[in-house]
Coordinates of C-alpha atoms and ligand atoms in Angstrom, one line a residue:
M5 CA 21.5 -34.4 16.1
A6 CA 20.7 -38.3 15.5
V7 CA 18.3 -39.7 18.2
S8 CA 18.3 -43.7 19.0
Y9 CA 15.3 -45.4 19.5
T10 CA 14.6 -48.6 21.3
E11 CA 11.3 -50.1 20.3
I12 CA 9.9 -52.8 22.7
A13 CA 9.7 -56.3 21.1
I14 CA 6.4 -56.8 19.5
A15 CA 4.3 -59.7 21.2
P16 CA 3.9 -62.9 19.3
E17 CA 0.0 -62.5 19.3
V18 CA 0.3 -59.2 17.7
T19 CA 2.8 -60.3 14.9
R20 CA 0.4 -63.2 14.5
F21 CA -2.8 -61.2 14.1
I22 CA -1.1 -58.6 11.7
A23 CA 0.0 -61.6 9.6
Q24 CA -3.2 -63.3 9.0
P25 CA -5.9 -62.1 6.4
H26 CA -8.1 -59.3 7.3
K27 CA -11.7 -60.0 6.4
L28 CA -15.0 -58.4 7.0
L29 CA -17.0 -59.7 9.9
I30 CA -20.7 -60.2 8.7
D31 CA -23.3 -62.6 10.2
G32 CA -20.6 -64.0 12.7
E33 CA -18.3 -64.9 9.7
W34 CA -15.1 -63.7 8.5
V35 CA -15.5 -63.2 4.9
E36 CA -13.7 -61.6 2.0
A37 CA -15.0 -58.4 0.3
A38 CA -17.6 -59.3 -2.3
S39 CA -14.8 -57.5 -5.1
G40 CA -12.2 -59.7 -3.4
N41 CA -10.2 -56.4 -3.3
V42 CA -7.8 -55.5 -0.5
F43 CA -6.1 -52.1 0.6
P44 CA -3.0 -51.6 2.4
V45 CA -2.4 -50.3 6.0
Y46 CA 0.8 -48.4 6.8
N47 CA 2.9 -48.1 9.9
P48 CA 3.2 -44.1 10.3
A49 CA 6.6 -44.4 11.9
T50 CA 8.2 -45.7 8.8
G51 CA 6.0 -45.5 6.0
E52 CA 6.0 -49.2 5.5
I53 CA 3.1 -51.3 4.6
I54 CA 2.1 -53.8 7.7
A55 CA -1.1 -55.3 6.3
Q56 CA -3.5 -55.7 3.7
V57 CA -7.4 -55.4 4.7
A58 CA -10.4 -56.6 2.7
E59 CA -12.1 -53.4 0.6
G60 CA -15.6 -53.7 1.5
D61 CA -18.0 -51.5 -0.5
K62 CA -21.6 -51.0 -1.2
E63 CA -22.3 -54.8 -1.9
D64 CA -20.6 -55.8 1.5
I65 CA -22.7 -52.9 3.3
D66 CA -25.9 -54.6 1.8
R67 CA -24.9 -58.1 3.1
A68 CA -23.9 -56.8 6.6
V69 CA -27.2 -54.9 6.8
R70 CA -29.1 -57.6 5.9
A71 CA -27.4 -59.5 8.8
A72 CA -27.8 -56.9 11.2
R73 CA -31.4 -56.6 10.3
K74 CA -32.0 -60.3 10.8
A75 CA -30.4 -60.3 14.1
F76 CA -32.6 -57.3 15.3
D77 CA -36.0 -58.5 14.1
G78 CA -35.7 -61.9 14.4
G79 CA -32.4 -62.8 16.6
P80 CA -32.4 -63.1 20.4
W81 CA -30.4 -60.1 21.1
R82 CA -33.3 -57.2 21.7
T83 CA -35.3 -59.8 23.3
M84 CA -32.9 -61.4 25.9
T85 CA -33.1 -60.2 29.5
P86 CA -31.3 -56.7 29.9
S87 CA -29.2 -58.6 32.5
K88 CA -28.1 -61.2 30.1
R89 CA -27.2 -58.4 27.4
G90 CA -25.3 -56.6 29.9
R91 CA -23.2 -59.8 30.6
Y92 CA -22.3 -60.1 27.1
I93 CA -20.9 -56.5 26.9
W94 CA -19.2 -57.0 30.3
R95 CA -17.4 -60.2 28.9
V96 CA -16.0 -58.0 25.9
A97 CA -14.7 -55.6 28.5
E98 CA -12.9 -58.6 30.4
L99 CA -11.4 -60.2 27.4
L100 CA -10.1 -56.8 26.3
E101 CA -8.5 -56.2 29.5
Q102 CA -6.9 -59.6 29.0
H103 CA -5.7 -58.7 25.8
S104 CA -4.6 -55.1 27.0
E105 CA -0.8 -55.3 26.0
E106 CA -1.7 -56.9 22.9
F107 CA -4.2 -54.2 21.8
A108 CA -1.7 -51.3 23.1
Q109 CA 1.0 -52.7 20.6
L110 CA -1.6 -53.3 17.8
E111 CA -2.8 -49.5 18.4
S112 CA 0.5 -47.9 18.4
L113 CA 1.8 -49.8 15.5
D114 CA -1.5 -48.7 13.5
N115 CA -1.8 -45.4 14.4
G116 CA 1.7 -44.3 15.5
K117 CA 0.6 -43.1 18.9
P118 CA 3.2 -43.9 21.9
I119 CA 2.7 -47.0 23.5
T120 CA 2.7 -45.1 27.0
E121 CA -0.5 -43.6 26.0
T122 CA -2.1 -46.6 24.4
R123 CA -1.3 -48.5 27.6
A124 CA -2.6 -45.8 30.0
A125 CA -5.2 -44.4 27.9
D126 CA -6.9 -45.9 25.1
V127 CA -6.8 -49.7 26.2
P128 CA -8.4 -48.8 29.7
L129 CA -10.7 -46.3 28.7
A130 CA -12.0 -48.7 26.0
V131 CA -12.4 -51.4 28.8
D132 CA -14.1 -49.2 31.3
L133 CA -16.4 -48.1 28.7
F134 CA -17.6 -51.4 28.0
R135 CA -18.2 -51.9 31.6
Y136 CA -20.1 -48.9 32.3
M137 CA -22.2 -49.4 29.2
A138 CA -22.9 -53.2 30.5
G139 CA -24.6 -51.6 33.6
W140 CA -27.0 -49.6 31.3
A141 CA -28.3 -52.5 29.6
S142 CA -30.5 -53.3 32.8
K143 CA -31.3 -49.4 33.6
I144 CA -33.1 -48.2 30.5
E145 CA -36.3 -47.0 31.8
G146 CA -39.3 -45.1 30.8
N147 CA -41.5 -43.0 33.1
T148 CA -45.1 -43.0 34.2
I149 CA -46.8 -39.7 33.1
P150 CA -49.5 -38.0 35.0
I151 CA -51.7 -36.7 32.2
S152 CA -54.3 -34.0 32.5
M153 CA -56.9 -35.1 30.3
P154 CA -60.5 -35.8 31.6
G155 CA -61.4 -39.0 32.7
K156 CA -58.9 -41.9 34.1
Y157 CA -55.9 -42.8 32.2
F158 CA -52.7 -44.6 33.1
A159 CA -49.8 -43.3 30.6
Y160 CA -46.4 -44.4 30.6
T161 CA -43.1 -44.5 28.3
L162 CA -41.1 -47.2 27.1
R163 CA -37.5 -47.0 25.6
E164 CA -36.8 -49.3 22.8
P165 CA -33.8 -50.0 20.8
V166 CA -33.7 -47.8 17.4
G167 CA -32.8 -50.7 15.5
V168 CA -30.0 -51.4 12.7
V169 CA -27.4 -48.9 13.4
G170 CA -24.4 -47.7 11.1
Q171 CA -21.4 -46.3 13.0
I172 CA -18.5 -44.8 11.4
I173 CA -15.1 -44.1 13.2
P174 CA -12.1 -42.0 12.8
W175 CA -8.4 -42.8 12.9
N176 CA -7.3 -40.8 15.8
F177 CA -8.6 -43.1 18.7
P178 CA -9.3 -46.2 16.9
L179 CA -10.0 -48.7 19.6
L180 CA -11.6 -46.3 22.0
M181 CA -13.9 -44.8 19.2
A182 CA -15.0 -48.3 18.4
A183 CA -15.9 -48.6 22.2
W184 CA -17.5 -45.4 22.6
K185 CA -20.1 -46.3 19.5
L186 CA -20.6 -50.1 20.1
G187 CA -20.9 -50.0 24.0
P188 CA -24.2 -47.7 24.1
A189 CA -25.6 -49.2 21.0
L190 CA -25.4 -52.8 22.2
A191 CA -26.7 -51.8 25.7
A192 CA -29.9 -50.5 24.1
G193 CA -30.5 -53.7 22.1
C194 CA -29.5 -52.5 18.5
T195 CA -27.6 -54.4 16.2
I196 CA -24.6 -52.8 14.1
I197 CA -22.6 -52.3 11.3
L198 CA -19.2 -50.6 12.2
K199 CA -17.1 -49.2 9.7
P200 CA -13.5 -48.3 10.9
A201 CA -11.1 -45.6 9.4
S202 CA -9.2 -47.2 6.5
L203 CA -5.8 -45.7 7.9
T204 CA -6.5 -47.6 11.2
P205 CA -8.7 -50.8 10.8
L206 CA -6.6 -53.3 12.8
S207 CA -7.8 -53.0 16.2
A208 CA -11.4 -53.0 15.3
L209 CA -10.9 -56.2 13.5
R210 CA -9.4 -57.8 16.4
L211 CA -12.0 -56.5 18.6
G212 CA -14.3 -58.2 16.5
E213 CA -12.6 -61.6 17.3
L214 CA -13.3 -60.7 20.9
F215 CA -16.9 -60.4 20.0
I216 CA -17.1 -63.8 18.5
E217 CA -15.3 -65.2 21.5
A218 CA -17.4 -63.6 24.0
G219 CA -20.4 -65.5 22.3
F220 CA -22.3 -62.6 20.8
P221 CA -25.2 -63.9 18.2
A222 CA -24.2 -63.6 14.6
G223 CA -25.2 -60.5 13.0
V224 CA -25.4 -58.3 16.1
V225 CA -21.9 -56.8 15.5
N226 CA -20.7 -56.6 11.9
I227 CA -17.5 -55.0 10.9
V228 CA -17.1 -53.4 7.1
T229 CA -13.8 -52.0 6.4
G230 CA -13.5 -49.9 3.3
P231 CA -13.4 -46.4 1.7
G232 CA -15.7 -43.8 3.4
Q233 CA -16.5 -42.7 0.0
T234 CA -17.9 -46.1 -1.0
A235 CA -18.6 -48.3 2.0
G236 CA -19.1 -45.3 4.3
A237 CA -21.6 -43.6 2.0
A238 CA -23.5 -46.7 1.2
L239 CA -23.9 -47.4 5.0
A240 CA -25.1 -43.8 5.5
A241 CA -27.7 -43.9 2.8
H242 CA -28.8 -47.4 3.2
P243 CA -32.7 -47.7 3.4
D244 CA -32.8 -50.2 5.9
V245 CA -30.3 -48.7 8.5
D246 CA -32.3 -47.0 11.2
K247 CA -29.6 -44.7 12.7
I248 CA -26.2 -43.6 11.6
A249 CA -23.3 -42.3 13.6
I250 CA -20.3 -40.8 13.0
T251 CA -17.0 -39.3 14.6
G252 CA -15.2 -37.5 12.1
S253 CA -14.7 -34.3 10.1
T254 CA -17.4 -31.7 10.0
E255 CA -17.3 -31.9 6.4
V256 CA -18.0 -35.6 6.1
G257 CA -20.6 -35.0 8.9
K258 CA -22.5 -32.9 6.5
Q259 CA -22.4 -35.3 3.8
I260 CA -23.7 -37.8 6.5
V261 CA -26.6 -35.8 7.1
H262 CA -27.6 -35.5 3.2
A263 CA -27.1 -39.1 2.7
A264 CA -29.4 -39.7 5.4
T265 CA -32.5 -38.0 4.0
G266 CA -33.7 -40.9 1.9
N267 CA -35.2 -42.7 4.7
L268 CA -34.8 -39.9 7.6
K269 CA -32.6 -42.2 9.7
K270 CA -31.8 -40.8 12.6
V271 CA -28.3 -39.1 12.8
S272 CA -25.6 -38.3 15.4
L273 CA -22.3 -36.5 14.8
E274 CA -19.3 -35.9 16.8
L275 CA -17.1 -33.6 14.6
G276 CA -14.4 -31.3 14.6
G277 CA -13.2 -28.5 17.0
K278 CA -11.0 -25.5 17.7
S279 CA -11.2 -25.3 21.2
P280 CA -10.1 -22.2 23.5
N281 CA -7.8 -22.9 26.1
I282 CA -7.7 -19.8 28.7
V283 CA -5.1 -18.9 30.9
L284 CA -6.0 -16.1 33.5
K285 CA -3.2 -14.3 35.2
D286 CA -4.0 -15.8 38.8
A287 CA -3.4 -19.4 37.6
D288 CA -1.1 -21.7 39.1
M289 CA 1.7 -21.2 36.3
E290 CA 3.4 -24.5 36.4
V291 CA 0.1 -26.4 36.3
A292 CA -1.4 -24.3 33.6
I293 CA 1.5 -24.4 31.3
R294 CA 1.9 -28.0 31.6
G295 CA -1.6 -28.5 31.2
A296 CA -1.8 -26.1 28.2
A297 CA 1.0 -28.1 26.6
N298 CA -0.7 -31.4 27.1
A299 CA -4.2 -30.1 26.0
I300 CA -2.4 -29.5 22.4
F301 CA 0.3 -32.1 22.1
F302 CA -1.5 -35.3 23.4
N303 CA -2.0 -37.9 20.8
Q304 CA 0.1 -35.5 18.3
G305 CA -2.5 -33.0 18.4
Q306 CA -4.9 -35.2 16.6
V307 CA -7.9 -34.7 18.8
C308 CA -11.1 -33.3 18.2
C309 CA -11.0 -31.3 21.4
A310 CA -7.6 -30.4 21.4
G311 CA -6.9 -27.0 23.1
S312 CA -5.5 -25.5 19.8
R313 CA -6.4 -21.8 20.7
L314 CA -4.4 -20.8 23.8
Y315 CA -5.8 -17.3 25.1
V316 CA -3.3 -15.9 27.8
E317 CA -4.1 -12.8 30.0
Q318 CA -1.6 -10.3 28.7
A319 CA 0.3 -9.9 32.3
V320 CA 1.6 -13.6 32.0
F321 CA 1.4 -14.1 28.2
E322 CA 5.1 -14.2 27.6
Q323 CA 5.8 -16.6 30.6
V324 CA 3.0 -18.9 29.6
V325 CA 3.7 -19.1 25.9
E326 CA 7.6 -19.3 26.5
G327 CA 6.7 -22.1 29.1
V328 CA 4.6 -24.2 26.6
A329 CA 7.5 -23.4 23.8
E330 CA 10.0 -24.8 26.2
H331 CA 7.8 -28.0 27.0
A332 CA 7.4 -28.5 23.2
R333 CA 11.2 -28.3 22.7
K334 CA 11.8 -31.1 25.2
I335 CA 9.1 -33.4 23.9
R336 CA 10.6 -36.5 22.8
V337 CA 9.3 -37.4 19.3
G338 CA 9.9 -40.7 18.0
P339 CA 8.2 -44.1 17.0
G340 CA 5.1 -45.0 19.1
L341 CA 6.6 -48.3 20.2
D342 CA 9.6 -46.7 21.8
P343 CA 8.5 -46.3 25.7
E344 CA 10.6 -43.3 25.8
T345 CA 8.5 -41.7 23.0
Q346 CA 6.3 -38.7 24.2
M347 CA 5.0 -37.8 20.8
G348 CA 4.9 -40.2 17.9
P349 CA 4.1 -39.6 14.0
L350 CA 1.0 -38.0 12.5
V351 CA -1.2 -40.8 11.1
S352 CA -0.3 -40.5 7.4
D353 CA 1.9 -38.7 4.8
H354 CA -1.4 -36.9 3.9
Q355 CA -2.0 -35.6 7.5
L356 CA 1.7 -34.7 7.6
R357 CA 1.2 -32.6 4.4
L358 CA -2.2 -30.9 5.7
V359 CA -0.8 -29.9 9.0
S360 CA 2.6 -28.6 7.5
G361 CA 0.5 -26.8 5.0
Y362 CA -1.4 -24.9 7.7
V363 CA 2.0 -24.0 9.5
E364 CA 3.4 -22.6 6.3
A365 CA 0.6 -20.6 5.8
G366 CA 0.4 -19.2 9.1
L367 CA 4.1 -18.3 8.7
A368 CA 3.3 -16.7 5.5
S369 CA 0.6 -14.6 7.0
G370 CA 2.9 -13.3 9.6
A371 CA 3.0 -15.8 12.5
T372 CA 6.1 -16.6 14.2
A373 CA 7.0 -20.3 15.0
L374 CA 8.3 -20.0 18.9
S375 CA 9.1 -23.6 18.7
G376 CA 8.9 -26.3 16.0
G377 CA 7.2 -25.8 12.8
R378 CA 9.1 -28.2 10.7
R379 CA 9.0 -32.1 9.7
Y380 CA 11.0 -34.2 12.1
G381 CA 13.4 -36.6 10.2
E382 CA 13.0 -38.1 6.9
Q383 CA 11.3 -41.4 7.6
G384 CA 7.7 -41.7 8.9
Y385 CA 5.3 -38.7 9.4
F386 CA 6.8 -36.7 12.3
L387 CA 6.2 -33.1 12.8
E388 CA 7.8 -30.9 15.7
P389 CA 5.4 -29.7 18.3
T390 CA 4.8 -26.3 17.1
V391 CA 3.7 -23.0 18.9
L392 CA 2.6 -20.0 16.7
T393 CA 2.5 -16.5 18.1
D394 CA 1.7 -13.2 16.4
V395 CA -1.4 -14.4 15.2
K396 CA -4.7 -12.6 14.7
Q397 CA -8.0 -13.8 15.3
D398 CA -9.3 -13.8 11.8
M399 CA -6.3 -15.7 10.6
Q400 CA -6.8 -19.2 9.0
V401 CA -4.5 -21.0 11.7
V402 CA -6.8 -19.3 14.2
Q403 CA -10.0 -20.3 12.8
E404 CA -9.5 -23.7 11.3
E405 CA -9.2 -27.1 12.7
I406 CA -5.5 -28.1 12.0
F407 CA -5.5 -31.5 13.7
G408 CA -1.7 -31.8 14.6
P409 CA 0.5 -30.7 17.1
V410 CA 0.3 -26.9 16.5
V411 CA -1.3 -24.3 18.8
V412 CA -1.8 -20.5 18.2
A413 CA -1.4 -18.4 21.0
L414 CA -3.0 -14.9 21.5
P415 CA -3.1 -12.4 24.5
F416 CA -6.2 -10.7 25.9
K417 CA -6.0 -7.7 28.2
E418 CA -9.5 -7.6 30.1
L419 CA -11.7 -10.5 31.0
D420 CA -14.6 -8.9 29.2
E421 CA -12.7 -9.5 25.9
I422 CA -12.2 -13.3 26.2
L423 CA -15.7 -14.6 25.9
P424 CA -16.3 -13.1 22.4
L425 CA -12.8 -14.4 21.4
A426 CA -13.3 -17.9 22.8
N427 CA -16.8 -18.2 21.2
D428 CA -15.7 -16.7 17.6
S429 CA -15.6 -20.2 16.0
M430 CA -17.9 -22.3 13.9
Y431 CA -17.2 -25.2 16.4
G432 CA -18.1 -25.8 20.1
L433 CA -16.6 -29.1 21.3
A434 CA -14.6 -28.2 24.3
A435 CA -12.6 -25.3 26.3
G436 CA -10.3 -25.2 28.9
I437 CA -9.9 -22.4 32.0
W438 CA -6.9 -22.3 34.2
T439 CA -7.5 -19.8 37.3
K440 CA -7.6 -20.1 41.2
D441 CA -10.5 -18.1 41.2
L442 CA -13.5 -20.3 41.2
S443 CA -15.9 -17.6 40.6
K444 CA -14.4 -16.6 37.4
A445 CA -14.1 -20.1 36.3
H446 CA -17.8 -20.7 36.8
L447 CA -18.9 -17.6 35.2
L448 CA -16.6 -18.4 32.1
A449 CA -17.8 -21.8 31.9
A450 CA -21.5 -20.8 31.9
H451 CA -20.8 -18.6 29.0
L452 CA -18.6 -20.8 26.8
H453 CA -20.3 -22.5 23.7
A454 CA -18.6 -25.7 24.3
G455 CA -19.8 -29.1 25.1
T456 CA -17.4 -29.6 27.6
V457 CA -15.4 -27.0 29.8
W458 CA -12.3 -28.3 31.9
I459 CA -11.3 -26.3 34.7
N460 CA -7.7 -26.6 35.8
C461 CA -7.5 -29.8 33.7
Y462 CA -7.9 -30.7 30.1
N463 CA -8.6 -34.0 28.2
V464 CA -10.3 -35.5 31.0
F465 CA -12.4 -38.2 29.5
D466 CA -14.8 -40.8 31.7
A467 CA -17.5 -43.2 30.4
A468 CA -19.9 -41.4 32.7
M469 CA -19.4 -37.8 31.5
P470 CA -21.2 -36.9 28.5
F471 CA -19.1 -35.6 25.3
G472 CA -20.0 -33.8 22.2
G473 CA -20.3 -30.6 20.5
Y474 CA -22.3 -27.2 20.1
K475 CA -22.6 -25.5 16.8
Q476 CA -20.8 -27.3 13.9
S477 CA -19.0 -29.8 16.5
G478 CA -22.1 -32.1 16.2
W479 CA -25.5 -33.2 17.2
G480 CA -25.8 -35.3 20.4
R481 CA -23.7 -36.7 23.1
E482 CA -21.5 -39.7 23.5
M483 CA -21.0 -41.5 26.6
G484 CA -23.0 -40.8 30.1
H485 CA -26.3 -42.0 30.0
E486 CA -27.1 -39.0 27.5
V487 CA -25.7 -41.4 24.6
L488 CA -28.3 -43.8 25.1
E489 CA -30.8 -41.3 23.7
N490 CA -29.0 -41.8 20.4
Y491 CA -29.8 -45.5 20.5
T492 CA -33.4 -45.6 21.8
E493 CA -36.9 -44.6 20.5
V494 CA -39.3 -43.3 23.1
K495 CA -42.8 -45.0 22.9
S496 CA -45.7 -43.4 24.8
V497 CA -48.5 -45.7 25.8
C498 CA -51.9 -44.5 27.1
I499 CA -54.6 -46.8 28.6
R500 CA -58.0 -45.6 29.4
L501 CA -58.9 -47.2 32.7
Ligands
NDP20 P1 -13.1 -37.9 7.7 O1 -14.0 -37.5 8.3 O2 -13.1 -37.7 6.4 O3 -13.3 -39.8 8.3 C1 -13.9 -40.2 9.2 C2 -14.7 -41.5 9.0 O4 -15.6 -41.1 8.1 C3 -13.7 -42.4 8.4 O5 -14.3 -43.8 8.7 C4 -13.9 -42.4 6.9 O6 -13.4 -43.4 6.1 C5 -15.6 -42.0 6.6 N1 -15.8 -41.3 5.6 C6 -15.1 -40.6 4.7 N2 -16.0 -40.1 3.8 C7 -17.1 -40.6 4.0 C8 -18.5 -40.4 3.0 N3 -18.4 -39.6 2.3 N4 -19.4 -41.1 3.8 C9 -19.5 -41.9 4.8 N5 -18.4 -42.1 5.6 C10 -17.2 -41.3 5.4 O7 -11.9 -37.8 8.7 P2 -10.3 -38.0 8.1 O8 -10.1 -39.2 8.7 O9 -10.1 -37.9 6.7 O10 -9.5 -36.8 8.5 C11 -9.8 -35.4 8.2 C12 -10.2 -34.2 9.1 O11 -11.4 -34.9 9.8 C13 -8.8 -34.2 10.1 O12 -7.9 -33.4 9.8 C14 -9.7 -33.8 11.3 O13 -9.9 -32.1 11.1 C15 -11.1 -34.2 11.2 N6 -11.2 -35.4 12.3 C16 -12.0 -35.2 13.5 C17 -11.9 -36.3 14.1 C18 -12.9 -36.2 15.4 O14 -12.6 -37.1 16.5 N7 -13.8 -35.3 15.4 C19 -11.6 -37.6 13.9 C20 -10.9 -37.6 12.7 C21 -10.7 -36.6 11.9 P3 -12.0 -43.6 5.4 O15 -11.2 -43.7 6.6 O16 -12.1 -44.9 4.5 O17 -12.0 -42.3 4.6

C-alpha cells in the first residue's frame, strides 16, 4: 500500500547552512582541509547527496592539536575564573536553545531520525547538558586529607584539567553526543579536537558556529571532519593529545586503546551493547509492552543501550511478544521530516544491509519474524520494525549488537534463570526490568552487569545521571559528576608544617 508523506517546510536558515561550504574549525577559523578534499553527506530518507564536507586527515589533525595545545598552555581558557568559564558554556546552551528548530531539522535531515524526536529529545537534552556542565565549572573541587605520618602536615588534592582532549563521536545522536563530550571537557578547562561521524557531521559544524558566536577563545574547540581510519586514527595516536574519548563500536574502541599506547594518553570509551529487557509476569502489561517496544524501536533501534534482548516470564510470553509485534506493525515508518513519522530510515545503505543481514541470518537459523523483517519501500534506507521469536541464547542475533529496529524475544520459566541469561553477554551497558514487585526489581538490579538499570521505564537519560558500561561496553562514565573524572587529573599536595 502506498503511503503519502507530508514533510515540513525546511527553515531558510537550514537551507542556508546546508548550501554553504563546510570547512574545518581550527584555531577559531573555518579552513579547508589541507588536501583540499571533500566528501559527500547523504539524506538517509532518499539516498541523495545533501552537502559536501571538508575531508580532514592527519595534517589537519596536527594543525588542530597545535591550536588546542596553544590554547591550553598559553590561552585564557584554563586560567579564567571557573565562573566565567561556566558562563561561556551557558551561553552555548542559550544559543542552541534559540536555534532549537533549526538544529532539530538539520539533525533529522542528516541522520533520518523523526523530527518529533529531535525536537523532544536530541536538541533539548543537548541544551540541558551544556547548562548542567556550565554549573560544574565552578564546583570541581579537591579534598583536604588527614594523613597519618608522624609530624605535622597539611595535605590536600587539586583537580586539574587533563589537557588537550580528542573526542570522537558516532552518527546515532550526532548533536547530543557532541554535547555529552564537549560539555564536561570544557567545564574542566580542557581544550578539544572533536571528530564527528562522517555520516552525520552537519549539526557539529553548525554547533561550531555557535561556539564562535559565544566568543570562545580561539583553539579551545576545534572540529575536524574526516574518515575515522585516517583523521580519527591520527587523533587517537597523536603524541601531543593527553586524552582520547570515543562513543562508537567496541571494535573501534579497541583500536583506539591500541593507538593510545604511544604516549599512554588517558582513554574513555562508550561502546556497544546488547541490553536485556526483562518482563516479569506481575508487570503492568500495557506499560511493559509499550515500554519494551519503545526500548528497541526508539531512534530506529540505533541506540547503544537499546533493549534488544527481550526476556519474558513464560506465563505472559505470548501476550507480551504479540503485544510488542502489534505495536511494531502500527509504527508509522517514513522520512524524518514528516511530523507523523514514528520511525525514520536507518542511517545509511551500509547500516541497512548490515541489519538486514542479521535478520536473514536469524531466520536462516530457525527464528520467526513475528513482525517486520523486510526492507520498507524502495527509496532510502528503511527497515520494518522487527520482532524475532524462536531464537536461542547462543544464536548470533541474540549475542551480537544489531544496531537496528530488531528485537529478539526469549521466554524464561523461573526467576533464578533470568540473571545468568541476562548477564550472558560480552556487553554490559544497560538493562530493563518491568514488575510491580519492587523487592524483586531491586534484587535483580543489584545483580545485573550493567551500567544503567531502568525499572518500569527505559531510555531515560539525564545530564545528572551517569551513563556507561561494564565489560566490553566501555571504560568510564558520561554525564553526572562522574564524567569529570575523565577530564581531570588529581594532584596531591603535602606541606610539612
Ligand atoms: P564506528 O565505531 O566505526 O564509528 C564511531 C566513530 O569512530 C566515528 O566518528 C568514526 O569515524 C570513528 N572511527 C572509525 N574508525 C576509527 C579509527 N580506526 N580510529 C579512530 N576513529 C575511528 O561506528 P560506526 O559508525 O561504523 O558503526 C558501526 C557499529 O558501531 C554500529 O553498527 C554499532 O554496533 C556501533 N555503534 C555504537 C554506537 C554507540 O553509541 N555505542 C554509536 C555508533 C555505532 P567515521 O564516521 O569517519 O567512520
